[in-house]
Coordinates of N, CA, C and O in Angstrom, one line a residue:
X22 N -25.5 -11.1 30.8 CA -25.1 -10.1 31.8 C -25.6 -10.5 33.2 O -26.6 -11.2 33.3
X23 N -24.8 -10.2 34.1 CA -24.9 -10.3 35.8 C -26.0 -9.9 36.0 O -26.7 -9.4 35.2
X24 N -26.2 -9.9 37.2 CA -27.3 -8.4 38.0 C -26.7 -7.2 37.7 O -25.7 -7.3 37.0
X25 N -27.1 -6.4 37.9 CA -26.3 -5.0 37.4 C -25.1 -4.6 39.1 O -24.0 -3.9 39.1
X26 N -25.7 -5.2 40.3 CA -24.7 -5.1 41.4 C -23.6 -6.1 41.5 O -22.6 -5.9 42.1
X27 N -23.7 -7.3 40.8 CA -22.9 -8.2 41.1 C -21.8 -7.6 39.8 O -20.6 -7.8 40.1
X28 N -22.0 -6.8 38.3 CA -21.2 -6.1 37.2 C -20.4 -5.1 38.4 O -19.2 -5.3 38.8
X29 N -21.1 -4.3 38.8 CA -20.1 -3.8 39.5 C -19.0 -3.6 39.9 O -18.1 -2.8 39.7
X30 N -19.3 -4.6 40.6 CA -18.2 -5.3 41.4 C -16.9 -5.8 40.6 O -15.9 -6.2 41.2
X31 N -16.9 -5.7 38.9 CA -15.9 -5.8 38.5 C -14.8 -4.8 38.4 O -13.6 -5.0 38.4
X32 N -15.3 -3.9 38.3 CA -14.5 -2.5 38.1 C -14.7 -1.2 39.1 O -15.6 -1.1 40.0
X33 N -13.5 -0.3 38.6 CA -13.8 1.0 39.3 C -13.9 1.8 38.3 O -13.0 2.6 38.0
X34 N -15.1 1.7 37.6 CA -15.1 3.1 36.0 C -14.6 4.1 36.3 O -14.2 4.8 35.4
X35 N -14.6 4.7 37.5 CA -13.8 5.8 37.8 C -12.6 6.1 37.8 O -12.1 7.2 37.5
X36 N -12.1 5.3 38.1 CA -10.3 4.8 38.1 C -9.9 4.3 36.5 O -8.9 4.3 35.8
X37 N -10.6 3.9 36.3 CA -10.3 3.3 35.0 C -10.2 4.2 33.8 O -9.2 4.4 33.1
X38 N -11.5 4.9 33.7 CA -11.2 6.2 32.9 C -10.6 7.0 33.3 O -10.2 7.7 32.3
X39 N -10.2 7.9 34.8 CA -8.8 8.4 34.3 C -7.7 8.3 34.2 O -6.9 9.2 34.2
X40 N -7.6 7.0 34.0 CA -6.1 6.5 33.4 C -6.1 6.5 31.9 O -5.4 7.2 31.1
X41 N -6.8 5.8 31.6 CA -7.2 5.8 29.9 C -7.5 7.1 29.3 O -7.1 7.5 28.2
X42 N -8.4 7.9 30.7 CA -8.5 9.6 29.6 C -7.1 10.2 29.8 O -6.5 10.7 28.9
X43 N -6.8 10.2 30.6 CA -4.9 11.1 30.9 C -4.2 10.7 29.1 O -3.9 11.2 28.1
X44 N -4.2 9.1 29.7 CA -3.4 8.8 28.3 C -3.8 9.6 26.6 O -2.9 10.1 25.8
X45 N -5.5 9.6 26.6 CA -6.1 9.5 25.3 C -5.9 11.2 25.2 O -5.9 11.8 24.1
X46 N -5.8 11.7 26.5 CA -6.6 13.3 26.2 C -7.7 13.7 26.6 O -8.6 12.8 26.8
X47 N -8.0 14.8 26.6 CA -9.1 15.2 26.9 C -10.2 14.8 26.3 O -9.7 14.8 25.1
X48 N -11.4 14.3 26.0 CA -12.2 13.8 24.6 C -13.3 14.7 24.3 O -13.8 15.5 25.1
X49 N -13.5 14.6 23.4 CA -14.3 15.6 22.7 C -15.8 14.8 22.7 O -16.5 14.8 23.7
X50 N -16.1 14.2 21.7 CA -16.9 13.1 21.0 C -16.6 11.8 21.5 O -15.5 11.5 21.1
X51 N -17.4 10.7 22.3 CA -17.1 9.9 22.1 C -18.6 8.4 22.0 O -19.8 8.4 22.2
X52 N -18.0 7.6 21.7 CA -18.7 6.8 21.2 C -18.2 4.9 22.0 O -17.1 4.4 22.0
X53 N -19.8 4.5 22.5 CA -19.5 3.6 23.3 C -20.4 2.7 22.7 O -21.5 3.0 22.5
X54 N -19.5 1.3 22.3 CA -19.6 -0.2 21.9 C -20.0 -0.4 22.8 O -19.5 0.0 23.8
X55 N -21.5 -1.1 22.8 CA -22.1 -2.0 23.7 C -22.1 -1.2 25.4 O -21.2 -1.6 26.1
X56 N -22.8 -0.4 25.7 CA -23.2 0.3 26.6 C -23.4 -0.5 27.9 O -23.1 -0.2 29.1
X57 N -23.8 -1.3 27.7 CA -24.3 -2.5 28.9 C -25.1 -1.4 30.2 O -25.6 -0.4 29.7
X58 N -25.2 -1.4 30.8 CA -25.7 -0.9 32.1 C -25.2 0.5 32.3 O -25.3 1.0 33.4
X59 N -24.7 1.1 31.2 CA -23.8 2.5 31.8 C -22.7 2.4 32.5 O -22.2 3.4 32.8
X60 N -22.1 1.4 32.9 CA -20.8 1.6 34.2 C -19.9 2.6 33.7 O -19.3 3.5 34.4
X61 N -19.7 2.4 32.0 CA -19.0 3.5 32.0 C -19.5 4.8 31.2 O -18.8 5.8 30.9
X62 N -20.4 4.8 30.9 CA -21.2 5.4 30.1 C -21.6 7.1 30.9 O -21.6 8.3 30.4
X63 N -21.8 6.7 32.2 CA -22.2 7.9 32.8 C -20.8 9.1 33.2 O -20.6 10.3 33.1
X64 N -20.0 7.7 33.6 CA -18.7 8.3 34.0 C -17.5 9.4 33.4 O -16.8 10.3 33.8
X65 N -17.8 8.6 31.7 CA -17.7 9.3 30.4 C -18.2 10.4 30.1 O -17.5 11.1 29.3
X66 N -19.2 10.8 30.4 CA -20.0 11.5 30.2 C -19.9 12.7 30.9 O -20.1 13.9 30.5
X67 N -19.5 12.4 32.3 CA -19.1 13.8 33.4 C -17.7 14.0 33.1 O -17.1 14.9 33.7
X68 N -17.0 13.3 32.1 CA -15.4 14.1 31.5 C -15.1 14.8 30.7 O -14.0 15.4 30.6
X69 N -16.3 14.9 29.7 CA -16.1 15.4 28.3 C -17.7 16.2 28.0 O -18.9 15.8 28.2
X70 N -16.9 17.6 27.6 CA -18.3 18.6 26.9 C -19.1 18.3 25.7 O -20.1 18.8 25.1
X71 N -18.0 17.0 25.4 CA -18.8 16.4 23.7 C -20.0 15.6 24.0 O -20.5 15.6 25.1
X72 N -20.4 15.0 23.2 CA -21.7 14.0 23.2 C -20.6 12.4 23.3 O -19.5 12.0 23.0
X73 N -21.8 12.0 23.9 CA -21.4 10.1 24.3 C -22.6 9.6 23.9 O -23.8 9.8 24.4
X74 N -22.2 8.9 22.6 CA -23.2 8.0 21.5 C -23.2 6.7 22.2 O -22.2 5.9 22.1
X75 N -24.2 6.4 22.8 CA -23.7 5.0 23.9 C -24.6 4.0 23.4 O -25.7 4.2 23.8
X76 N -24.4 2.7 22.3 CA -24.9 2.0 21.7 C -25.0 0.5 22.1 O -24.0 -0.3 22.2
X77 N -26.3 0.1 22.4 CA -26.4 -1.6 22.6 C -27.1 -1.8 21.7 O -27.7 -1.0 21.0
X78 N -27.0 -3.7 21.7 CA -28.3 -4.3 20.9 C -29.3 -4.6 22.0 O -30.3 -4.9 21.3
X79 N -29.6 -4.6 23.1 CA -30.3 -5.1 24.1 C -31.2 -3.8 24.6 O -30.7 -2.9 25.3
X80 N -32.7 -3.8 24.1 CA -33.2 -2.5 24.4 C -33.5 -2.4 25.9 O -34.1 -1.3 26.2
X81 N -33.3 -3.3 27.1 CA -33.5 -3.4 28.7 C -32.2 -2.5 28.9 O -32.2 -1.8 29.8
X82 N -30.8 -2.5 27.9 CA -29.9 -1.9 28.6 C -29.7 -0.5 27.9 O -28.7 0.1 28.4
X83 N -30.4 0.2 27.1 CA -30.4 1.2 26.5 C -31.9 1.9 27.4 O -31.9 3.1 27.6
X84 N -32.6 1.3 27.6 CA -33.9 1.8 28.7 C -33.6 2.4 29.7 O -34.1 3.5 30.1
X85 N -32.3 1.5 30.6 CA -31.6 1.8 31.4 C -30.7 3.0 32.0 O -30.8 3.6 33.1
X86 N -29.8 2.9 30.6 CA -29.1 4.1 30.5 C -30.0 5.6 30.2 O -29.7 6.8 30.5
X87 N -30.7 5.2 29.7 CA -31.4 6.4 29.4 C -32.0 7.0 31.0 O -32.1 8.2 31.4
X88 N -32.5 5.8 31.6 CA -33.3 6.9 32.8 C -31.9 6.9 34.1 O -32.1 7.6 35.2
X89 N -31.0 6.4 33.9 CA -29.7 6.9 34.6 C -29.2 8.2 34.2 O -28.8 9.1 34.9
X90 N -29.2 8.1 33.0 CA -29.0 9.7 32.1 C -29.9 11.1 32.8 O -29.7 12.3 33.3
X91 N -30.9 10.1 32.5 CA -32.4 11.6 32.9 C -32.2 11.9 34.2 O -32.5 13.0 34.6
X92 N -31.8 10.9 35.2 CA -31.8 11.1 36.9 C -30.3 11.7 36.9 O -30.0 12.3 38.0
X93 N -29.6 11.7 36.1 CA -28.4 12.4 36.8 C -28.3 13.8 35.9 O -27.3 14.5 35.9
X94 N -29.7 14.2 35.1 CA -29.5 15.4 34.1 C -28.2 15.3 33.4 O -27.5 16.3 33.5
X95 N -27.7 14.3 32.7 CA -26.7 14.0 31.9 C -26.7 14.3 30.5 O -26.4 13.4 29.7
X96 N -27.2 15.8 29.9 CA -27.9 15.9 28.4 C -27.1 15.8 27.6 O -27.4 16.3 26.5
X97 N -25.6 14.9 27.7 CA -24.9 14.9 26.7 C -24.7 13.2 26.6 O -23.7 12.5 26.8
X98 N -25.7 13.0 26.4 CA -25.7 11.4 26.5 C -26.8 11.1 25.4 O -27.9 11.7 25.3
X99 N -26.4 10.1 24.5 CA -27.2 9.7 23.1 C -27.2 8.3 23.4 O -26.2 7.7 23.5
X100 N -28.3 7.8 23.7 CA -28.2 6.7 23.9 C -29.1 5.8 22.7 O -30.2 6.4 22.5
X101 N -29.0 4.8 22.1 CA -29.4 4.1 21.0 C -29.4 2.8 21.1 O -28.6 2.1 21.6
X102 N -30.5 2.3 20.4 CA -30.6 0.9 20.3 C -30.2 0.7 18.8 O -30.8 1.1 17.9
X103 N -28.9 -0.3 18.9 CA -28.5 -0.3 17.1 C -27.5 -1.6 17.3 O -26.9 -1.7 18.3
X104 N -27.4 -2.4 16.3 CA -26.8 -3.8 16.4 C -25.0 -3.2 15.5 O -24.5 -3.7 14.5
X105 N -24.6 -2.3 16.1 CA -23.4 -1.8 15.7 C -22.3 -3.3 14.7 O -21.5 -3.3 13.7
X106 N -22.7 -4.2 15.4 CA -21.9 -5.2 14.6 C -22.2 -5.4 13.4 O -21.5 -5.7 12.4
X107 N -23.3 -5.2 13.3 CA -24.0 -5.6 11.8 C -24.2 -4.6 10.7 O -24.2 -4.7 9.5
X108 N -24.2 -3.5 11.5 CA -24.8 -2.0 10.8 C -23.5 -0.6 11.2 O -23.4 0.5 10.6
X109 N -23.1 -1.0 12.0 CA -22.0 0.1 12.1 C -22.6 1.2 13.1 O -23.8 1.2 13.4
X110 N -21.8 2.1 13.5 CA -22.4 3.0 14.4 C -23.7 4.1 13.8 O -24.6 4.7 14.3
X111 N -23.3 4.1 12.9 CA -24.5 5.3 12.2 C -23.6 6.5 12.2 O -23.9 7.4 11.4
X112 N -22.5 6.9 12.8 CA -21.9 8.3 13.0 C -21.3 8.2 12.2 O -20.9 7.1 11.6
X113 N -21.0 9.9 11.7 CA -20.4 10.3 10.1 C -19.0 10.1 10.8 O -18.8 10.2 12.0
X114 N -18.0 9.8 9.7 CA -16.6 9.6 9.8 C -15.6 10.7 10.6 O -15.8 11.9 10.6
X115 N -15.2 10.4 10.8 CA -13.9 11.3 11.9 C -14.3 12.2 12.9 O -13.6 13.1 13.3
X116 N -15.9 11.7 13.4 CA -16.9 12.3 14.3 C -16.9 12.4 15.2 O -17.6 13.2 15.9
X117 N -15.6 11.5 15.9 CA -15.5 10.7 17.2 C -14.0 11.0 17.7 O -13.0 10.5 17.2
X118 N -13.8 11.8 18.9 CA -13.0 12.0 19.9 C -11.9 10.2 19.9 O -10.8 9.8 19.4
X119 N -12.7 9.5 20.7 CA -12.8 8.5 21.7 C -13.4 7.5 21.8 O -14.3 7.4 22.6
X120 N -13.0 6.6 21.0 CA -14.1 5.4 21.0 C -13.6 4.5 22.5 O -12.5 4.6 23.1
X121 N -14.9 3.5 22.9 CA -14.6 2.8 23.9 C -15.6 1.3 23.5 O -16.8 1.1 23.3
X122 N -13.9 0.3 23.4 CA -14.7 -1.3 23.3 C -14.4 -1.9 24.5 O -13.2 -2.0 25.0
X123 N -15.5 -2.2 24.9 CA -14.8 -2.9 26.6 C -15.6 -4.0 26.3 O -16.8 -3.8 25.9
X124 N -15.1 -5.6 26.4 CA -15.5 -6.5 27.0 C -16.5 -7.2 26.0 O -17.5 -7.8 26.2
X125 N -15.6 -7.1 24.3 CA -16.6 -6.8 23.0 C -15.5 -7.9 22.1 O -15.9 -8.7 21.2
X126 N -14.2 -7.8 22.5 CA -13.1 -8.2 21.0 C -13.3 -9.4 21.1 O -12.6 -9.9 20.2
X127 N -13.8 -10.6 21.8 CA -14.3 -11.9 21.9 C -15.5 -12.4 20.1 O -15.8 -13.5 19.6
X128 N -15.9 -11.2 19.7 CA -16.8 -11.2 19.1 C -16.1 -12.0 17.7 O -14.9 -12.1 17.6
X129 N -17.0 -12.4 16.8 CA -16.5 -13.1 15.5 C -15.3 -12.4 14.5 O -14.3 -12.9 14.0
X130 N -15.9 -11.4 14.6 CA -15.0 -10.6 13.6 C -14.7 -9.3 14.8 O -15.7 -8.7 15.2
X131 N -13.5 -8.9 15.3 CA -13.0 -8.4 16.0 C -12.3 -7.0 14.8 O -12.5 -5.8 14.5
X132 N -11.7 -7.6 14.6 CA -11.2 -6.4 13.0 C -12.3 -5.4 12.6 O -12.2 -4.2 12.8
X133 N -13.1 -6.0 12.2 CA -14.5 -5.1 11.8 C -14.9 -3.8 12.9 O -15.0 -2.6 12.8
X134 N -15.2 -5.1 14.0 CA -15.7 -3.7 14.6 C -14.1 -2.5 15.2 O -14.1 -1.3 15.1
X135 N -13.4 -2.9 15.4 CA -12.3 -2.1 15.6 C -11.9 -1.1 14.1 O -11.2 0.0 14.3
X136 N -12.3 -1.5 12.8 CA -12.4 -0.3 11.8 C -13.2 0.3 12.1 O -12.9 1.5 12.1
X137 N -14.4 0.0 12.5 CA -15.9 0.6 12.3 C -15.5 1.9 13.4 O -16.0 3.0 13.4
X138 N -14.2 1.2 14.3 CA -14.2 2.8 15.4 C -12.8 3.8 15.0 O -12.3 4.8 15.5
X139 N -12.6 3.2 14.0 CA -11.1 3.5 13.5 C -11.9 4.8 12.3 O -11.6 6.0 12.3
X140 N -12.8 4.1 11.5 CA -13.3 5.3 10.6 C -14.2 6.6 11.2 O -14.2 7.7 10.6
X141 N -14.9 6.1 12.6 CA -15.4 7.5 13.4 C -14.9 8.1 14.2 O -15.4 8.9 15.0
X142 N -13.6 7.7 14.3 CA -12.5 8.6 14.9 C -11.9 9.3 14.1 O -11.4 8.9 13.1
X143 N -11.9 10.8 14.5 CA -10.9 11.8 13.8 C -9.5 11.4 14.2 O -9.1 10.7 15.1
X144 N -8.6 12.1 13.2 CA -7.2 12.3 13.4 C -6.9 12.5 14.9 O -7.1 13.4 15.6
X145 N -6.3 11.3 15.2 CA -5.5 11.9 16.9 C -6.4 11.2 17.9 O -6.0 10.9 19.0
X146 N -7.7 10.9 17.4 CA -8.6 10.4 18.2 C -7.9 9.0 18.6 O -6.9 8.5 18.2
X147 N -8.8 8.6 19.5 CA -8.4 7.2 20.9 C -9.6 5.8 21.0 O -10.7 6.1 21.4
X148 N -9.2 4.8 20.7 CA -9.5 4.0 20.7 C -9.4 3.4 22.7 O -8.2 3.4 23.0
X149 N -9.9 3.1 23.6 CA -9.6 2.5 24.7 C -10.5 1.1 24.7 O -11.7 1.0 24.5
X150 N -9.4 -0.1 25.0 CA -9.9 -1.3 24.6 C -9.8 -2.0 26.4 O -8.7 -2.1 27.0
X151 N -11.0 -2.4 26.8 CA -10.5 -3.2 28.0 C -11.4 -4.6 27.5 O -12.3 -4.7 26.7
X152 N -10.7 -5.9 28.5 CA -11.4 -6.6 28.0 C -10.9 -7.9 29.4 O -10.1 -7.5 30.3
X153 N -11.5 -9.0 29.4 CA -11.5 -9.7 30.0 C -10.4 -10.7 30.0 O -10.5 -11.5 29.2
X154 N -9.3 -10.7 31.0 CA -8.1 -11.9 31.0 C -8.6 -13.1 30.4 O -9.7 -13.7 30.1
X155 N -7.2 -13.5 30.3 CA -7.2 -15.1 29.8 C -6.2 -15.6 30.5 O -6.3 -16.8 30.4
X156 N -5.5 -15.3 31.1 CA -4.6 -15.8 31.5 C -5.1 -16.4 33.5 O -4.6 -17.2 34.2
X157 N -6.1 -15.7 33.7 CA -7.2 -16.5 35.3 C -8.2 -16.9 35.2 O -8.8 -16.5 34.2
X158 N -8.7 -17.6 35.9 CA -10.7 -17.2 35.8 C -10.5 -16.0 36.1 O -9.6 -15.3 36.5
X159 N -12.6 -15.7 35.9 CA -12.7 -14.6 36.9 C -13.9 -15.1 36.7 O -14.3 -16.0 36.0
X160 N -14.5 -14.1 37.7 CA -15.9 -14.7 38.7 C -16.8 -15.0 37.0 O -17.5 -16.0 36.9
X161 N -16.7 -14.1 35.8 CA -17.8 -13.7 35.1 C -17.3 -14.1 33.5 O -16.5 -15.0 33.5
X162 N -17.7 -13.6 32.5 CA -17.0 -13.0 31.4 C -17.2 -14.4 30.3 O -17.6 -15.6 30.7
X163 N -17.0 -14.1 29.1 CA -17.0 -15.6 28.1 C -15.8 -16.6 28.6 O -14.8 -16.3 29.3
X164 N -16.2 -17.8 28.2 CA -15.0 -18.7 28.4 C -13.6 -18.8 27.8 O -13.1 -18.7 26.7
X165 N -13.1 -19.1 28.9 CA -11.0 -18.8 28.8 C -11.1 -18.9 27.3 O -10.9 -17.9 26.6
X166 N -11.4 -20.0 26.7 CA -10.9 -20.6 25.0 C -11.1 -19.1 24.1 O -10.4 -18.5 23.3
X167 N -12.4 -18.6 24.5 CA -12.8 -17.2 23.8 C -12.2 -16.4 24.0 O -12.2 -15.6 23.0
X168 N -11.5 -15.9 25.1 CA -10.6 -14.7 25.4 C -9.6 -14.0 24.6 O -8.7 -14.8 24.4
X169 N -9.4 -12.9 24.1 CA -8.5 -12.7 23.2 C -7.3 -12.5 24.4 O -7.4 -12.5 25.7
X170 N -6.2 -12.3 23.7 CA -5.3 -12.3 24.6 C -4.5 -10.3 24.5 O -4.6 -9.4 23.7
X171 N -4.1 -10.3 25.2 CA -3.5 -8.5 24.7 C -3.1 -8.3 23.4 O -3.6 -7.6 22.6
X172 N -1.9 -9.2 23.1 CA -1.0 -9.2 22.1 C -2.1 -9.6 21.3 O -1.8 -8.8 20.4
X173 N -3.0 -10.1 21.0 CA -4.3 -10.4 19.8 C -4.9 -9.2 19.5 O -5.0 -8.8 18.3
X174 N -5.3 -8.3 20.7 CA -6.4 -7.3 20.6 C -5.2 -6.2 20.2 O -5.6 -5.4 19.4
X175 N -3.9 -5.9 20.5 CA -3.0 -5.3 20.0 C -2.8 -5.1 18.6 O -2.7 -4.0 18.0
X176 N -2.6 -7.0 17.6 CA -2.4 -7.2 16.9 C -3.5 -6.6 15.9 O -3.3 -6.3 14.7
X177 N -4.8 -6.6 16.7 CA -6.2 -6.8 16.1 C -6.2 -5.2 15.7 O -6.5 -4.8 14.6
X178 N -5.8 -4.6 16.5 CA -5.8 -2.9 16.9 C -5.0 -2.4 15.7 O -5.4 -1.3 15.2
X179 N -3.9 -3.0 15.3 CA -2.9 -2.6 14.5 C -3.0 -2.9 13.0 O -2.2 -2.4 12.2
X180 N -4.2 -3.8 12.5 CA -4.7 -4.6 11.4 C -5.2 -3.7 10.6 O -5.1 -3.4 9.4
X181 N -6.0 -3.4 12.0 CA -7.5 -2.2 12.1 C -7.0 -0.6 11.9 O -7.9 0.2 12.0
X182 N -5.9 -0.2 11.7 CA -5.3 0.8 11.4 C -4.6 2.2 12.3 O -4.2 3.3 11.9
X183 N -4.8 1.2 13.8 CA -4.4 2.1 14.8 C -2.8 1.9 15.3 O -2.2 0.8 15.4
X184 N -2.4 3.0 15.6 CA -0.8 3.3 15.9 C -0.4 3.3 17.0 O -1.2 2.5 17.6
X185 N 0.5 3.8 17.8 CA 0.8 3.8 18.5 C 0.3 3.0 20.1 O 0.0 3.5 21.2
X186 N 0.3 2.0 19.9 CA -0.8 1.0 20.6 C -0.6 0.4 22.0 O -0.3 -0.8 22.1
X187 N -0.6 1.0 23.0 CA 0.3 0.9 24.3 C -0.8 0.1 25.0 O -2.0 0.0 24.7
X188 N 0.1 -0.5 26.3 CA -0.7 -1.0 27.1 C -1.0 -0.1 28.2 O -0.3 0.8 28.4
X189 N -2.1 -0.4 29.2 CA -2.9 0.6 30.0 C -3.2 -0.6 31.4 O -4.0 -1.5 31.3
X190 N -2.6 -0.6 32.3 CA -2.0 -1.4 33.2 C -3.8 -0.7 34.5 O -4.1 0.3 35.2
X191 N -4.1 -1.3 34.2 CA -5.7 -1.4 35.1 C -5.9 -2.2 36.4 O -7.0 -2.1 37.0
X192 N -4.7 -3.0 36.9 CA -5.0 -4.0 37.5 C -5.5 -3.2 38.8 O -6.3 -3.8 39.5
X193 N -5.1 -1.8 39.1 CA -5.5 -1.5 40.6 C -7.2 -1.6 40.6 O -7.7 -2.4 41.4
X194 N -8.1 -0.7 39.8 CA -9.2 -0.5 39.1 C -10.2 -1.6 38.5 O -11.3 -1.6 38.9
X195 N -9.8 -2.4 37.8 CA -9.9 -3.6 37.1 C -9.4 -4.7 37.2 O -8.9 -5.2 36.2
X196 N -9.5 -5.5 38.5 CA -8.5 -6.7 38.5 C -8.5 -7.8 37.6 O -7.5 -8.4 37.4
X197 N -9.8 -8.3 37.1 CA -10.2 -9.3 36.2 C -10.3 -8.8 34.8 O -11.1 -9.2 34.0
X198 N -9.0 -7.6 34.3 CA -9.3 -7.1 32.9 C -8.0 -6.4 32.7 O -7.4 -5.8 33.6
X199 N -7.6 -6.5 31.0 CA -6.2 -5.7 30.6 C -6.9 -4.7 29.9 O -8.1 -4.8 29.5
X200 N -5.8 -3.3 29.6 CA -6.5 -2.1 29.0 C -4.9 -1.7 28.1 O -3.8 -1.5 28.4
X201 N -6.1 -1.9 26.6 CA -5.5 -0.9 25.8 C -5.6 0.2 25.5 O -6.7 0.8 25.8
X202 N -4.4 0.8 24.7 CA -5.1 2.4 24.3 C -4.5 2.2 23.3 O -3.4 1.7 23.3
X203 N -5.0 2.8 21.9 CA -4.4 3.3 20.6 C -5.2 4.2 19.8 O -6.4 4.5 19.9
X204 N -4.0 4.8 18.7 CA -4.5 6.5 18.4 C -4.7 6.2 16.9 O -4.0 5.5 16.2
X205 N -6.0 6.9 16.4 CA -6.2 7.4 14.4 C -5.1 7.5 14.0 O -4.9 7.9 12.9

């Protein structure tokens, strides 16, 4: 990971999730793959009356979020240190509004964890997938060869048992990243 000012600068989490939430719905519950620094984690959190299970393996970025949490009195924020790839989220099945993988489907087994958010999603619930182009550089991110491409993380999305699988057009928000959305 960057500095946490130079991550920034990639996105507008504000912009970004209310495009993705309009699409997904309102959220109830949701649950965030690899938390990194909160960028979106806080943002999530002032949209929905449910809880946001916000999970890293990196305990500097779960330390993090936690005292971003406590300074913005954010009490609907669960923040955890848990190697979700290896072990799964810990949340009981169909628990979950809204899952959120940003900047994750590069990972070995991409399928996996895309069930893993498919089974703690309830009926109707939303998957939103952003992730990093392949088709430019960009300043940051794993290398082009690693990049999944849309139609992969689509394909991956659709494997994994999710429906109706649209694309989520981010470039104003997110210039260095494409955004999916798909539904339980």
């Amino acid at each position: 990971m960057p500095e946490e000012a130079c991550w920034a600068t990639f996105f507008d989490p504000e912009a970004a999730l209310d495009q993705l939430l309009t699409l997904a719905g309102s959220p109830g519950n949701t649950v965030e793959f690899g938390c990194g620094f909160g960028t979106f984690t806080l943002p999530a959190a002032r949209r929905t009356a449910g809880v946001v299970s916000a999970l890293d393996i990196e305990l500097e970025m779960v330390e993090s979020v936690r005292e971003k949490a406590d300074a913005e009195a954010c009490d609907n924020i669960h923040v955890e240190l848990r190697d979700f790839v290896a072990d799964g989220t810990g949340l009981e099945t169909g628990s979950q509004a809204h899952a959120m993988i940003f900047n994750l489907l590069h990972l070995e087994n991409p399928v996996a964890l895309l069930s893993e958010a498919h089974r703690v999603l309830g009926t109707g619930g939303a998957v939103s997938v952003i992730h990093w182009r392949s088709d430019i550089p960009t300043p940051r991110g794993p290398s082009l060869d690693i990049r999944p491409t849309p139609e992969q993380c689509r394909e991956w999305m659709q494997e994994a048992g999710f429906r109706a699988v649209q694309t989520v057009d981010l470039q104003s928000c997110c210039p260095y990243h494409f955004g999916l959305l798909g539904r339980r």
